[in-house]
Structure formats: C-alpha cells, structure tokens
XYZ file of C-alpha atoms in Angstrom:
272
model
C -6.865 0.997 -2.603
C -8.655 -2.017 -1.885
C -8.934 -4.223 -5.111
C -12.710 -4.249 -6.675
C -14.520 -7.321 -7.282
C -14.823 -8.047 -11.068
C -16.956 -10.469 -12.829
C -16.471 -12.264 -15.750
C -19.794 -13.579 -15.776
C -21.349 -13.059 -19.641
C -25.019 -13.464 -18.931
C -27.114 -10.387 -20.569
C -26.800 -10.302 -24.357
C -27.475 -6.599 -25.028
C -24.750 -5.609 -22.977
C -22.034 -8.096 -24.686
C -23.457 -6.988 -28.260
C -23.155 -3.255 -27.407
C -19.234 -3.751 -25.866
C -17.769 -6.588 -27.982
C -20.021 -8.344 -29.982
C -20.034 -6.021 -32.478
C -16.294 -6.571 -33.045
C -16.836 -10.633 -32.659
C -19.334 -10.360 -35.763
C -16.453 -8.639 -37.726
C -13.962 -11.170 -36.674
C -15.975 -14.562 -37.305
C -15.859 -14.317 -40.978
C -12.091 -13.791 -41.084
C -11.289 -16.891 -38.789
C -13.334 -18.994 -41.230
C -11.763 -17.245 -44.152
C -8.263 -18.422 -42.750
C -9.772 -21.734 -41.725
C -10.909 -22.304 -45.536
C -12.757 -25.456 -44.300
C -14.173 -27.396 -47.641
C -18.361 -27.222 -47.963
C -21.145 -29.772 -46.200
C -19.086 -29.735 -43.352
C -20.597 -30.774 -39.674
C -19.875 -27.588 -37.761
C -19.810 -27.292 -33.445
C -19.626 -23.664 -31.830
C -18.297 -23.985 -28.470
C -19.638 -21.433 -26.252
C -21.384 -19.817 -29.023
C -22.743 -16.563 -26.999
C -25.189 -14.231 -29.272
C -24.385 -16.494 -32.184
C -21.843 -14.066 -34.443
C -19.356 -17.022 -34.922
C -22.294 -19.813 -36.145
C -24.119 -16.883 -38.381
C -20.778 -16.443 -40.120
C -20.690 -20.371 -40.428
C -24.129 -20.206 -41.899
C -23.319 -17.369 -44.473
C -19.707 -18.446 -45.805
C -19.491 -22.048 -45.183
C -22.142 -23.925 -46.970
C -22.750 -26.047 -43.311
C -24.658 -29.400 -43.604
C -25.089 -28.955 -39.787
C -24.478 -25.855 -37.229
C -24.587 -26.714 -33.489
C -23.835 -24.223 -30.975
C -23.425 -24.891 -27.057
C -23.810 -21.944 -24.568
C -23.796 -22.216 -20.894
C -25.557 -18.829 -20.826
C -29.389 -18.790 -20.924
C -29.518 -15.033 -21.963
C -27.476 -15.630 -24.267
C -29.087 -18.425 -26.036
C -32.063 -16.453 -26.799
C -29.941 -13.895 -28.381
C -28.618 -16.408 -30.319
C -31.665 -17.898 -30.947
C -33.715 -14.256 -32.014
C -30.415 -13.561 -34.363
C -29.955 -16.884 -36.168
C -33.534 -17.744 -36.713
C -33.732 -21.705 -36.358
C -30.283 -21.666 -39.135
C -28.318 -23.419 -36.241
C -29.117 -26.161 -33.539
C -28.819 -24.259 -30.113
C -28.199 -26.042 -27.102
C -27.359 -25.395 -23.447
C -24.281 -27.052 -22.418
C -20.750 -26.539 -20.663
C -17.159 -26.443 -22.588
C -16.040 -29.589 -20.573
C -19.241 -31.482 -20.848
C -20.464 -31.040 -24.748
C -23.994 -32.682 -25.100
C -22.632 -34.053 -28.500
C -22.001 -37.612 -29.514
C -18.353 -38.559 -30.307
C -16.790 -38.682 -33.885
C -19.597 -36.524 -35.471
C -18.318 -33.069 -35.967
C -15.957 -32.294 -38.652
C -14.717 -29.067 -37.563
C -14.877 -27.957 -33.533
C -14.429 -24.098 -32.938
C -14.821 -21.878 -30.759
C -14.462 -18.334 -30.945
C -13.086 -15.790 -28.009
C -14.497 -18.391 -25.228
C -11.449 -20.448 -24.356
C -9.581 -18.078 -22.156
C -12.757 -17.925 -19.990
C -13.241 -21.692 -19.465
C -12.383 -23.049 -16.093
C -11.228 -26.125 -16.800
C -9.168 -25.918 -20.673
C -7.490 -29.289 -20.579
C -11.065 -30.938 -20.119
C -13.052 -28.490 -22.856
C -9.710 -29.449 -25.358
C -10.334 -32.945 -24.562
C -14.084 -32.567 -25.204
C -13.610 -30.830 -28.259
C -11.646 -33.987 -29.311
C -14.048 -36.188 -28.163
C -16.475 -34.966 -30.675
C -14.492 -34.031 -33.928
C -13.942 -37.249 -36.022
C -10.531 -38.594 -36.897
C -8.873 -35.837 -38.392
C -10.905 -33.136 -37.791
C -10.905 -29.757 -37.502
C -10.135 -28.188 -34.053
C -9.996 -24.569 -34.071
C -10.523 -21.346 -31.697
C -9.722 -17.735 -31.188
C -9.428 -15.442 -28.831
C -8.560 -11.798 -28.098
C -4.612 -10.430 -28.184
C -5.587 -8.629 -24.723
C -1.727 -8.594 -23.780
C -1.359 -5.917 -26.428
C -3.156 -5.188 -29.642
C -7.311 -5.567 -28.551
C -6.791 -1.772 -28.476
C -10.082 -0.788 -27.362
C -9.832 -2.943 -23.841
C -5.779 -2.555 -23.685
C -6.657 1.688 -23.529
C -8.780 1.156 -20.936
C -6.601 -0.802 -18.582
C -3.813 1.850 -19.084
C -5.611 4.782 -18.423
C -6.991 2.302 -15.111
C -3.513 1.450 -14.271
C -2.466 5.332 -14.089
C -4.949 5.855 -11.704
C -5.103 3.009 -9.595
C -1.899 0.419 -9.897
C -3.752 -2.707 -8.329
C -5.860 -2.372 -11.399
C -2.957 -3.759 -13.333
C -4.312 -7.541 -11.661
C -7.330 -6.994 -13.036
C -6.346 -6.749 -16.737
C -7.300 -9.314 -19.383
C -3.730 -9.665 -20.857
C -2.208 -10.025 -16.891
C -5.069 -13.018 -16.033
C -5.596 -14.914 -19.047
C -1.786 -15.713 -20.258
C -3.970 -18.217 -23.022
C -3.879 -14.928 -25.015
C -0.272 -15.207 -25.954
C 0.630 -17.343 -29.287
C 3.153 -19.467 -26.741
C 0.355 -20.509 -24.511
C -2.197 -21.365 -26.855
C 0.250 -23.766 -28.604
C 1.032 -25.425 -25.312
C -2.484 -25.637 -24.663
C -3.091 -27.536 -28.219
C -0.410 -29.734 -28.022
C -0.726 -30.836 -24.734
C -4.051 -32.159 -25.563
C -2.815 -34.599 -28.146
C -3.546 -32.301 -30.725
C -1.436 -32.312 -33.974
C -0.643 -29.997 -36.602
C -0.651 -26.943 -34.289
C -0.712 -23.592 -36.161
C -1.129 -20.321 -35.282
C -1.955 -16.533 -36.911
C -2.536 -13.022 -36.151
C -5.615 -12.403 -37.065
C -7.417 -8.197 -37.435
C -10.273 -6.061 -37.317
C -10.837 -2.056 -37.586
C -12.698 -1.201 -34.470
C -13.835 2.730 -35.317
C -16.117 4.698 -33.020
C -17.779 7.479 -33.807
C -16.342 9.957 -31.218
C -15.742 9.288 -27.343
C -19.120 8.183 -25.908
C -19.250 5.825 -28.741
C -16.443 4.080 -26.981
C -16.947 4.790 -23.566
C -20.920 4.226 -23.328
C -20.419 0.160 -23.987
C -18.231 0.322 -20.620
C -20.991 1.072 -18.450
C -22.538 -2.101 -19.000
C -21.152 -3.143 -16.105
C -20.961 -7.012 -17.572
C -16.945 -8.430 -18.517
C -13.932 -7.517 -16.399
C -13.134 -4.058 -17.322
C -16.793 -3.075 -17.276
C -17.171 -4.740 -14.205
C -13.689 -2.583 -12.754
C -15.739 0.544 -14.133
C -19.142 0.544 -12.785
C -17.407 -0.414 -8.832
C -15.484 2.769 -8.952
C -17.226 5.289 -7.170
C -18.387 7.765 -9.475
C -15.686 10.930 -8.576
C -13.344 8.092 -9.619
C -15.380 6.670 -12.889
C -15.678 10.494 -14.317
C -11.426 10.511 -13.421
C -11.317 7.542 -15.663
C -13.176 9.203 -18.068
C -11.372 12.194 -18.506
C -7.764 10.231 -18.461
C -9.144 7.839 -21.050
C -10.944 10.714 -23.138
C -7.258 12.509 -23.207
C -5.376 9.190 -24.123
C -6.994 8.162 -27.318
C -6.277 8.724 -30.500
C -9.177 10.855 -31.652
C -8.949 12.638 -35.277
C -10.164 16.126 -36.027
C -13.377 15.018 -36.690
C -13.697 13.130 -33.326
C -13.379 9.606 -34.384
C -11.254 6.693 -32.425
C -9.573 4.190 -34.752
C -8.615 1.303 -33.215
C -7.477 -2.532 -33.805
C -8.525 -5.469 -32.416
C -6.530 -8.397 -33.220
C -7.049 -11.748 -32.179
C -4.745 -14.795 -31.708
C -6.109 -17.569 -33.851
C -4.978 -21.457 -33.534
C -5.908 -24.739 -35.132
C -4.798 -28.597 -35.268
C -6.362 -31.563 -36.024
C -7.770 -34.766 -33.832
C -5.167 -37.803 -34.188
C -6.329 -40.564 -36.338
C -7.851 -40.876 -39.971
C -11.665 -41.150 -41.531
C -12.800 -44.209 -41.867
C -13.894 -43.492 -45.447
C -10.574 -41.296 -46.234
C-alpha cells in the first residue's frame, strides 16, 4: 500500500482543542507544579498554540510578565479569545524569537519541540533570551509508549496497514525518549539537565468520545485517518473500537504521560 501523505501542520484551533488540547490544559499545571519556579517571574511560551500552557502560568505562577510566540495565526486567536489580554501574544518562529536577550527568567515550551525543524537553533534561541541562570524548560508527549490515546491508534493502524508503522509519532520524533531530550539539552550548552515522567488521566466517555477528535483530519494520525478511503477508515474503526479498554459502562481510561526536561542558561545574575 502506497504510504499516505500526513501533515503535521497545527493551523485550526478547534480541531487541536477537540483532539489534544484538552489533555495539554491538564498537563500545563503539573509541569509548572514540578518546575516550582519562585513568584514575579518573566515567563516566555514557545510555540504557545491555544494558550493552555501560558493560562496555567497566569493561574499558578504569580507572572510579572507572560509572552507567548506562535507561528500559527489560527492559533493565536485561540489563544488570544481564551486568555483575554492576561498574556502578550506574538507571532514568531522557535528559531527566530522576537524577544530581546537576557530578559526572560524562565523559557518553556510545552509539547512543541519535537515539531520544530530546526531544535539546535530554537535551544539556542531559547538561551538567547533567558538571563544568566535561567530557567529553560519544555515537554513533550511519551508517543514511543505511554500517550495511550495516540499509541492505540497507531497499533490498531499498524495491524492493518504495516507502512503505517513510519508514520507513528514515537517512530519519527525520537526527541520523545528521556535519552534524546538530554542530548538535545546538553548539547546546547545547557547545564543542570534533569528529566521526569510526568501524567495525566485521559477518560472518554465511551468510543466516539475518542474516536470523533480523529476525524479532524489536522496532526499526523488524524491526518493518516481522514486519507484512508472510507471502507478502510470504518476497518480502523472497528479494530480500534475492539482494542480498547472500555469498562462496563462504556468508558476508555487512558494515560497520557509526557517526558518533561529542564536546565539552566550558563552564567550568573548580575544582581545574584
């Protein structure tokens, strides 16, 4: 079987917020509770999509300043409707922040990195802006094997069709393994590299409450779906309706867990 074209093009907000962006807003708050950063902080949100990541900021941090950069235009105004003029929203790129150097005490970025084209020169960006000593931090999905709800799909994909097995997050984006993160961190001068698990409950209702996000159509494995032809989507279906683990009552329980990292920028405050 020829191999399907998939985007990972994040451009329509409703679509994200309906397929993961409920799940982001659930994992925000318990990055920053493991980050612990101290109050008045100057906070960056590097690719800050719909803006679940710099509304947790806003609610648990006590922030002197939010800024979040999105590439995304549809996005932005997502962000923009949701956080209501609590956060300084600006279009930008990863490896180009429109942010002056040594002004941002903590630099994060939430479930964006593996998705950046060019990660050496966003890490390097990242540390272009945080001041001496500060915070660098991200986090992104555990596709490889416990962001259950995508990790079911791509089995159930796999059975059907093997070349789907290219196509799956934890096969293309290797920056969602603990190893390759710390790499990543380290080879861009940061120091004090750490990393932790980090976990969410992700519980649908019943079947379509999990399976009605896919069709979307925007993000790799919705992408995969909606090119199938649709014999071959309602196979899918039916494989991934008969896979899950679905109580009595017709609820999915899953887990998403995310690999979280975080290090500092070499040097010390000037007032320190």
């Amino acid at each position: 079987m020829s191999q399907p074209r998939v985007s990972d093009t994040w451009e329509r907000g409703s679509p994200y917020e309906q397929y993961i962006g409920r799940w982001s807003r659930r994992m925000a708050p318990v990055f920053l509770s493991w980050l612990a950063a101290p109050a008045n902080g100057r906070w960056l949100d590097v690719g800050c999509g719909t803006g679940a990541l710099s509304a947790a900021i806003v609610d648990h941090c006590s922030p002197a300043r939010v800024v979040g950069v999105e590439p995304s235009e549809g996005f932005l105004k997502l962000a923009a409707a949701s956080l209501g003029g609590r956060a300084e929203l600006v279009r930008g790129s990863a490896d180009a922040l429109p942010v002056a150097g040594a002004t941002i005490d903590h630099v994060v970025s939430g479930l964006v990195l593996n998705f950046v084209p060019n990660l050496p020169a966003a890490l390097a960006e990242m540390a272009r802006v945080a001041v001496p000593d500060g915070t660098i931090a991200a986090y992104v999905w555990d596709y490889a094997d416990r962001m259950e709800l995508i990790r079911h799909f791509w089995d159930a994909a796999v059975l059907l069709d093997p070349s789907a097995r290219a196509l799956h997050e934890g096969v293309r984006f290797p920056l969602c393994r603990p190893q390759a993160l710390q790499a990543a961190f380290d080879g861009a001068g940061l120091v004090g590299t750490q990393i932790e698990a980090l976990e969410v409950a992700t519980d649908f209702a019943d079947f379509d409450d999990y399976w009605s996000p896919f069709l979307g159509g925007q993000g790799p494995a919705p992408a995969y779906l909606m090119s199938l032809a649709d014999d071959r989507r309602a196979q899918l279906r039916e494989v991934l309706r008969a896979r899950l683990p679905t109580s009595e009552s017709g609820g999915i329980a899953l887990v998403a867990r995310a690999w979280a990292v975080r290090a500092r920028r070499p040097g010390h405050r000037a007032d320190a």
